[in-house]
Short mmCIF file of C-alpha atoms in Angstrom, two decimals:
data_model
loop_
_atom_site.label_atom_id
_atom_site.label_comp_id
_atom_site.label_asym_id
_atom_site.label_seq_id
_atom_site.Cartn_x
_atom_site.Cartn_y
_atom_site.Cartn_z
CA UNK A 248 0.00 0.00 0.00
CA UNK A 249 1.21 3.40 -0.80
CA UNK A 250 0.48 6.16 1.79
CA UNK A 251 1.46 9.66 -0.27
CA UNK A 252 3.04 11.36 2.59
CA UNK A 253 6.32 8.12 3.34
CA UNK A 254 8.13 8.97 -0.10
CA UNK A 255 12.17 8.77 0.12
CA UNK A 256 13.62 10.43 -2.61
CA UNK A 257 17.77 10.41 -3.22
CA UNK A 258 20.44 10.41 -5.58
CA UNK A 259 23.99 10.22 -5.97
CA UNK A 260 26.81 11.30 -8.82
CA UNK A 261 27.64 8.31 -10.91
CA UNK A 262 31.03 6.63 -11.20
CA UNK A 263 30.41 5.18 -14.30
CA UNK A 264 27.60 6.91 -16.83
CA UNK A 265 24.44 4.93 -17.22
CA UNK A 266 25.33 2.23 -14.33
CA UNK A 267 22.74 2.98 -11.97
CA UNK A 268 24.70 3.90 -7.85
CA UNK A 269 23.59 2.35 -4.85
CA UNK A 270 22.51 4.44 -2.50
CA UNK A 271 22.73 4.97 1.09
CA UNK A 272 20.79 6.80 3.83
CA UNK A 273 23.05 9.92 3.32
CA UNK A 274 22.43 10.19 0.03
CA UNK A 275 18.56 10.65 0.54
CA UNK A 276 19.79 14.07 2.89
CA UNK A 277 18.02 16.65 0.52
CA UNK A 278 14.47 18.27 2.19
CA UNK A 279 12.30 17.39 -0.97
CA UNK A 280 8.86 19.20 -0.92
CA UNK A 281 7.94 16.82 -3.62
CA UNK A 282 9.27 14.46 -6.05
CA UNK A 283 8.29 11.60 -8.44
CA UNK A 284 9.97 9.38 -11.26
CA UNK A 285 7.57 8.70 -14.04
CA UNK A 286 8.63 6.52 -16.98
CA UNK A 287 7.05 7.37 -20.62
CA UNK A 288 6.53 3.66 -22.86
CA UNK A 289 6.17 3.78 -25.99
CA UNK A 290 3.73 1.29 -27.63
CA UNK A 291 3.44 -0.48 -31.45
CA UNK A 292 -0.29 -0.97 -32.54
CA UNK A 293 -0.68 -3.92 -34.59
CA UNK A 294 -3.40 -3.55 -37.42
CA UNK A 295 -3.21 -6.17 -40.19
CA UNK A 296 -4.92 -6.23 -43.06
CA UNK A 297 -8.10 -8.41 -42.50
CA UNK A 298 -11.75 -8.90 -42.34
CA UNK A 299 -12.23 -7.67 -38.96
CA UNK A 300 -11.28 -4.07 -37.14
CA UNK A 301 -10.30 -5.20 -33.89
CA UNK A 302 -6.01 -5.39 -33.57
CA UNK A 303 -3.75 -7.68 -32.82
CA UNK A 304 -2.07 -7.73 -29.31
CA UNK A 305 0.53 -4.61 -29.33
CA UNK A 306 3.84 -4.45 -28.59
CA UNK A 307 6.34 -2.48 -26.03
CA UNK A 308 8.42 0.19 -27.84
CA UNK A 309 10.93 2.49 -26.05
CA UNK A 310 11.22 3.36 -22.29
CA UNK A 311 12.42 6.69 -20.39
CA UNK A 312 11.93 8.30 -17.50
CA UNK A 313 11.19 11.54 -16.45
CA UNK A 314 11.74 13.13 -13.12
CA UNK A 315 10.19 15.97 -11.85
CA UNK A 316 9.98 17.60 -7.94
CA UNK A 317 10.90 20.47 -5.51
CA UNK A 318 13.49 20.61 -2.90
CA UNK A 319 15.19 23.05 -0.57
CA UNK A 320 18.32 24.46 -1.36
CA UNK A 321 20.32 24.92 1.76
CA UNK A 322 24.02 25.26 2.43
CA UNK A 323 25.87 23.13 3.80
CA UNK A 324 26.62 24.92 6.85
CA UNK A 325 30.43 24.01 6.42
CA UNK A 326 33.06 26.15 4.69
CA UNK A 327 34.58 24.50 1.79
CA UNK A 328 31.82 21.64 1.95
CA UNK A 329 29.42 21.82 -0.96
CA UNK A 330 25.75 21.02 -0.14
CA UNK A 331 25.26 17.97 -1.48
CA UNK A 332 22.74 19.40 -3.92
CA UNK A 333 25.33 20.78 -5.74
CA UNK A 334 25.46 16.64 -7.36
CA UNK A 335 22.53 17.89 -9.48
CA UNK A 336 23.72 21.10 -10.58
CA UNK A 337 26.42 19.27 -12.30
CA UNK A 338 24.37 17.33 -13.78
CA UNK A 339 22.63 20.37 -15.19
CA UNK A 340 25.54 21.15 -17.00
CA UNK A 341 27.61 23.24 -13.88
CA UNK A 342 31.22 22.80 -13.38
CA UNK A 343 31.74 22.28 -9.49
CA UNK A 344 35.04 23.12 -7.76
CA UNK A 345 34.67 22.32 -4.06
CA UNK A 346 31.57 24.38 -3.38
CA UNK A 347 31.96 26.75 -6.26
CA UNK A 348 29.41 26.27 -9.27
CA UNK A 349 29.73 27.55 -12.58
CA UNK A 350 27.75 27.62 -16.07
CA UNK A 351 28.67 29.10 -19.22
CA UNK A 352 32.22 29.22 -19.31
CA UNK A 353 34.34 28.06 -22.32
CA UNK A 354 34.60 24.60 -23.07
CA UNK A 355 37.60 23.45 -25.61
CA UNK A 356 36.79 19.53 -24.45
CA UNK A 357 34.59 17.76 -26.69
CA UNK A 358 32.59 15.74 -23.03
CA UNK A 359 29.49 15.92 -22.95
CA UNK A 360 28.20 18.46 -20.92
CA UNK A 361 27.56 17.95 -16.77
CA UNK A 362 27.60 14.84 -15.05
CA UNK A 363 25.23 12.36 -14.77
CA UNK A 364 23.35 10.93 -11.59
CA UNK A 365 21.37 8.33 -10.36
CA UNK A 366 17.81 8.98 -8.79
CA UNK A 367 15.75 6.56 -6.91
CA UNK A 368 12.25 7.25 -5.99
CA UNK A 369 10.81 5.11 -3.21
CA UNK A 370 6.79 5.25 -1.92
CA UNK A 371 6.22 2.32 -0.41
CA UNK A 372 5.43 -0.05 -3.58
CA UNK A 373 8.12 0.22 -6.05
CA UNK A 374 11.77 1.47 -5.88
CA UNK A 375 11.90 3.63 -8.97
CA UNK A 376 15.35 4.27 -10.81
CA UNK A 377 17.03 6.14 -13.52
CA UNK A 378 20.36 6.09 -14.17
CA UNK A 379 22.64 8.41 -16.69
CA UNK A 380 20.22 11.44 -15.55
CA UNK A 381 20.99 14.62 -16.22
CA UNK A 382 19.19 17.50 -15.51
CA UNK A 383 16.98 19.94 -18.06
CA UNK A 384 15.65 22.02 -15.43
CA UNK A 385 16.70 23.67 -11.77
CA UNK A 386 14.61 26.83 -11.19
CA UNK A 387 15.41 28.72 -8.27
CA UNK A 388 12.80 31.20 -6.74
CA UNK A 389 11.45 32.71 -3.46
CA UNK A 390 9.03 35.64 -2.59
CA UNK A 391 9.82 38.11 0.22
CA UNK A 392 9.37 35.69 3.01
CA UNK A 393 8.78 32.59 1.70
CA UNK A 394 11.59 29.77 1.64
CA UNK A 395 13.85 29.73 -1.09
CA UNK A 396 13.11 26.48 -2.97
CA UNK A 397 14.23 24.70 -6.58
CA UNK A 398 11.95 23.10 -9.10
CA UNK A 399 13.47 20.61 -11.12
CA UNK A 400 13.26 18.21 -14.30
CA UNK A 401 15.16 15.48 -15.45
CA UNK A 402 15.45 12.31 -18.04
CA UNK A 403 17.32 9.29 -17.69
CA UNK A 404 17.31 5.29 -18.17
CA UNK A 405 14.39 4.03 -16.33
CA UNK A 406 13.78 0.60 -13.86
CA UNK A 407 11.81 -0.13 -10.89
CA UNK A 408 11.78 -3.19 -8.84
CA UNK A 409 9.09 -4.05 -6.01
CA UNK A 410 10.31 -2.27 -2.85
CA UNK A 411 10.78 -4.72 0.11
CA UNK A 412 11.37 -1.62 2.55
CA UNK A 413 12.42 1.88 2.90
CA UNK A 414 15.94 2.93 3.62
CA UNK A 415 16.48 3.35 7.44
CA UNK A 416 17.72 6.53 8.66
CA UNK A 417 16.86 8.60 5.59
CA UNK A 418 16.38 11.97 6.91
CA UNK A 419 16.78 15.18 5.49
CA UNK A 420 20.62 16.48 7.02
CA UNK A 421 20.18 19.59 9.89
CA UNK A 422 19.84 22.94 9.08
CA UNK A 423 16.98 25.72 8.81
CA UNK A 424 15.30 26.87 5.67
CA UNK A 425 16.67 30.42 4.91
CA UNK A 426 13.66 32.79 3.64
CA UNK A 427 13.99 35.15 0.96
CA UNK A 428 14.86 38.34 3.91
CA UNK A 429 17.15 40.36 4.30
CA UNK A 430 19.23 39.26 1.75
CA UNK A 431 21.32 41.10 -0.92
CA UNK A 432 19.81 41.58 -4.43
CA UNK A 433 21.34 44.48 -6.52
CA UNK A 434 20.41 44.64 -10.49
CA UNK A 435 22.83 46.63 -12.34
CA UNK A 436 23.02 50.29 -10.24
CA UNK A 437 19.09 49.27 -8.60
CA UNK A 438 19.40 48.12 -5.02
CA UNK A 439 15.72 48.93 -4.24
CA UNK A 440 13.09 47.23 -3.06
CA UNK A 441 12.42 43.45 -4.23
CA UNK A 442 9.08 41.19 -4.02
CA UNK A 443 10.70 38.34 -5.69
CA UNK A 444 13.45 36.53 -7.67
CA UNK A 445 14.21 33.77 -9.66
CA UNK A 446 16.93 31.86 -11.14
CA UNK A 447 16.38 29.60 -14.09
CA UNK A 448 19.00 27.05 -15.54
CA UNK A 449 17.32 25.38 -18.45
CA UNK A 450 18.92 22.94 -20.80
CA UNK A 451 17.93 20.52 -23.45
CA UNK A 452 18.14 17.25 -22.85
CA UNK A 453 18.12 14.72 -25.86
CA UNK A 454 18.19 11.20 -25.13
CA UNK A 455 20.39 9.07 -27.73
CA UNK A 456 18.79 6.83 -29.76
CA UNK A 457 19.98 3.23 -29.64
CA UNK A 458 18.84 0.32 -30.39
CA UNK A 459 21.20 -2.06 -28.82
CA UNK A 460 19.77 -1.40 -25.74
CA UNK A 461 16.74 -2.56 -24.11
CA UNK A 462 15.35 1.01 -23.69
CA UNK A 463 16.10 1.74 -27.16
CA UNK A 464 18.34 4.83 -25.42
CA UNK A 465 21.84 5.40 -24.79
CA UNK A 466 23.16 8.71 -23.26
CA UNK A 467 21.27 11.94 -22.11
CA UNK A 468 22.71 14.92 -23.55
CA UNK A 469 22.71 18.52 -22.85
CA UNK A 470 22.88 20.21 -26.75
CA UNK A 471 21.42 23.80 -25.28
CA UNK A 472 20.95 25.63 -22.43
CA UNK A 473 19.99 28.83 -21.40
CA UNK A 474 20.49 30.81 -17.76
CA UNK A 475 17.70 32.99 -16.63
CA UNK A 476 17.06 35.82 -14.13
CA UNK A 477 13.69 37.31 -12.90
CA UNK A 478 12.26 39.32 -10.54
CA UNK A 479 10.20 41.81 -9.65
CA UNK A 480 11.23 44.84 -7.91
CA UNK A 481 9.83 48.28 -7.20
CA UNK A 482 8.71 50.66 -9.71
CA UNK A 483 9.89 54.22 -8.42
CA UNK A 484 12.04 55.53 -11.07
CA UNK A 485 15.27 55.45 -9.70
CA UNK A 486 16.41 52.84 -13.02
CA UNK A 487 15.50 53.00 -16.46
CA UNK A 488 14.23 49.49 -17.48
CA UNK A 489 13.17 50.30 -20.75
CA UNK A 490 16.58 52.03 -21.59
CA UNK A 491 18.13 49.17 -20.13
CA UNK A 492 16.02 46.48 -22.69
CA UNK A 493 16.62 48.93 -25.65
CA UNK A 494 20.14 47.45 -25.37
CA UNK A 495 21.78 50.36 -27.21
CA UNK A 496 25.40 50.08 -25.25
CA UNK A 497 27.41 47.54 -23.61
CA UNK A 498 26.66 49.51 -19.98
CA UNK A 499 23.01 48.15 -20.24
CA UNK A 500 23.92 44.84 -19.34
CA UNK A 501 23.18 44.67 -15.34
CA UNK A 502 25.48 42.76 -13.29
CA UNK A 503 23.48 40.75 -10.76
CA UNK A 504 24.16 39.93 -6.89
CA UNK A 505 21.52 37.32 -5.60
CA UNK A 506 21.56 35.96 -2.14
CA UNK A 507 19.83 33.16 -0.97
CA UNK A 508 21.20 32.03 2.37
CA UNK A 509 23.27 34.19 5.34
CA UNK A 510 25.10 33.72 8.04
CA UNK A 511 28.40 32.78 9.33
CA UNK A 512 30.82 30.79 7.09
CA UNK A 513 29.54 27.88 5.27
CA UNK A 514 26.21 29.56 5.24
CA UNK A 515 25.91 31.61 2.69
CA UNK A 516 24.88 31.08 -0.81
CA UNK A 517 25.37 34.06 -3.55
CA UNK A 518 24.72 33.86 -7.35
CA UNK A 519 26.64 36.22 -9.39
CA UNK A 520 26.24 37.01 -13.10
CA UNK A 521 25.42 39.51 -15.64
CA UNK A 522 22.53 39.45 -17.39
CA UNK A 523 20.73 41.61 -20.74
CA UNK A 524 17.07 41.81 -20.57
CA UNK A 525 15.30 40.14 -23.19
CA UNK A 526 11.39 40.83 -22.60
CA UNK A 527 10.38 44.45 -22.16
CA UNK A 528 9.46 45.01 -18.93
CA UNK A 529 6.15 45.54 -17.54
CA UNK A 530 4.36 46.85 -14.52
CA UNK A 531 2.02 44.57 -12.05
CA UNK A 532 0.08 45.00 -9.09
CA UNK A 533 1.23 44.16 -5.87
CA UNK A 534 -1.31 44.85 -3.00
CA UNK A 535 -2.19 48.22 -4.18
CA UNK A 536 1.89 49.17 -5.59
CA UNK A 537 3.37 49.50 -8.74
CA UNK A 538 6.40 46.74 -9.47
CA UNK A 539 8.25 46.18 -12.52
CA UNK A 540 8.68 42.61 -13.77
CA UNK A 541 12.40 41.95 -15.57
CA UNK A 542 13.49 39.09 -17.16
CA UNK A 543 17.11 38.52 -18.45
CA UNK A 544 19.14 36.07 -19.77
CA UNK A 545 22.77 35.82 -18.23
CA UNK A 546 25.48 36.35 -21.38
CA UNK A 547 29.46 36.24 -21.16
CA UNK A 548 31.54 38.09 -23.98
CA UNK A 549 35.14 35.63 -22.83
CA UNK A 550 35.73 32.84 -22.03
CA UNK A 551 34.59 32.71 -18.02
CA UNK A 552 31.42 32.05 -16.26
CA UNK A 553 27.92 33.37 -17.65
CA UNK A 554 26.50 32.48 -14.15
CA UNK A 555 28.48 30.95 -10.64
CA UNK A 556 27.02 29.99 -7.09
CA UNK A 557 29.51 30.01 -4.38
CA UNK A 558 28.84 29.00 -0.63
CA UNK A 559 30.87 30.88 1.50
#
C-alpha cells in the first residue's frame, strides 16, 4: 500500500555513466517538498490487413523516464563543503570546484556536458530508478518571506523493482530553511526594493537513440541551455528598465548579486552574473503598488562564467 506522505527520494553522482549507484541513507539528505519518477513507454499498434477491425495484441516500444519535484536548497553549513545538492547542478551542465558552481564558461573539451546521476524514488510499492540522468531544469525562486526552494526536471534510463522496505535513517541532514529576507539583491546600479526573484538554468536534454539497448536509449545529452534571471522589484524611477532592454550600449547589461542564504561561514549562498534583458518590462500590481517585472538572460563576452554559485 502506498500512503502519499512516506516517499524517500535520493540520488547520488555516478562513477560510471548509465550504471545505476547504490545508494545509502546519506544520500537521501536533501528536504524534498515533492518528487516523483515517471517513466514514458512507448507502444506499437498492430493492425493487419483483414476482415475484422479489432487489432492484434501490441507491442512495447521504447522506455524513459522523467523526473520531476521540488526541494530546498540549503548550504551546507560548512566552509569549503558543498551542499550535497550541488550533485545535481552538475548534472545540469555546472562545473563544481569544491563548493563553487559555474555555467557558461568556455569549453575546448569535446565531453558531454555535466555529469550524470542516479535517482531513486521510493513510496512504499516500487523502488523507482534512472540512471545516466541529467538535468533539463533547476529553477530557483522565493518571494519576500517565503523559503527559497528549486523546481526541477530530469530524463534518464528508467527501472523499478518491487520495494521490500524503505531505507532506514533517511532523513533530510540539519539545518533551517533560509527565507527570501534580508538578503542582498542588486540589479545593475538598482538596489531597491524586491518582491521576488528567480533563477532559471534550463537545458535541453536529448536522449540518444539506440537500439542495442533494451530502452532503445543510450546517453542523455545537454545540446542547449539557457540561464535565466527574474524578478520583480519596485517601480519608483530610480532605473531605467526600458533604456536598459533597448540594449543600445554595452553599460546596459546589469550585473546581478543574488543571495539566498546568510550567516556565518559555510552559510551563505550568492549567485553572481550579468545578465541583458530580453522581454520588455512591464508593470504589475502588488497589494495596491506599482512593481516592474524583468526578465534577463545571463550572457558572457570571454571565455569565463555566464552564471556561478559560491557557498561561503
Amino acid at each position: 500500500m502506498v500512503v502519499t506522505q512516506f516517499q524517500q527520494i535520493g540520488y547520488k553522482a555516478e562513477a560510471t555513466e548509465l550504471t545505476a549507484e547504490a545508494l545509502v541513507a546519506a544520500q537521501f539528505a536533501t528536504s524534498w517538498a515533492d518528487g516523483k519518477i515517471v517513466p514514458e513507454d512507448g507502444y506499437n499498434a498492430r493492425r493487419p490487413r483483414r476482415a475484422t477491425f479489432a487489432p492484434l495484441q501490441g507491442v512495447g516500444g521504447t522506455a524513459i523516464g522523467k523526473f520531476t519535484g521540488q526541494f530546498e536548497p540549503r548550504p551546507s553549513g560548512t566552509d569549503g563543503t558543498a551542499p550535497d545538492w550541488y550533485a545535481l547542478l552538475a548534472a545540469a551542465g555546472a562545473s563544481v570546484t569544491t563548493d563553487v558552481a559555474t555555467f557558461g564558461a568556455e569549453s575546448v573539451s569535446s565531453n558531454v556536458l555535466g555529469t550524470s546521476v542516479t535517482i531513486k524514488h521510493r513510496d512504499g510499492a516500487y523502488e523507482r530508478t534512472m540512471a545516466g540522468t541529467r538535468i533539463s531544469k533547476m529553477t530557483f525562486s522565493a518571494e519576500k518571506g517565503g523559503t527559497w526552494k528549486c523546481d526541477i526536471e530530469g530524463t534518464g534510463r528508467y527501472t523499478q523493482a518491487a520495494q521490500s522496505a524503505f531505507v532506514a535513517a533517511a532523513h533530510p541532514s540539519a539545518g533551517l530553511g533560509h527565507p527570501f529576507l534580508g538578503m542582498t539583491c542588486s540589479i545593475g546600479s538598482y538596489t531597491g526594493s524586491v518582491n521576488s526573484a528567480t533563477i532559471s538554468i534550463e537545458n535541453t536534454v536529448t536522449p540518444t537513440p539506440d537500439a542495442t539497448h533494451a530502452s532503445g536509449f543510450g546517453r542523455n545529452v545537454i545540446t542547449a541551455q539557457s540561464l535565466k534571471f527574474m524578478a520583480s522589484v519596485l517601480e519608483d524611477g530610480s532605473f531605467d528598465w526600458r533604456g536598459a532592454f533597448r540594449n543600445d550600449a554595452t553599460g546596459d547589461r546589469l550585473a546581478i548579486t543574488l543571495q539566498m542564504s546568510a550567516g556565518a561561514a559555510g552559510n551563505v549562498l550568492t549567485w553572481t552574473g550579468t545578465i541583458h534583458l530580453i522581454e520588455q518590462p512591464t508593470t504589475e500590481d502588488v497589494d495596491g503598488i506599482g512593481y516592474v517585472s524583468i526578465s534577463g538572460e545571463f550572457d558572457t563576452s570571454s571565455a569565463s562564467a555566464a552564471l556561478t554559485l559560491t557557498q561561503s
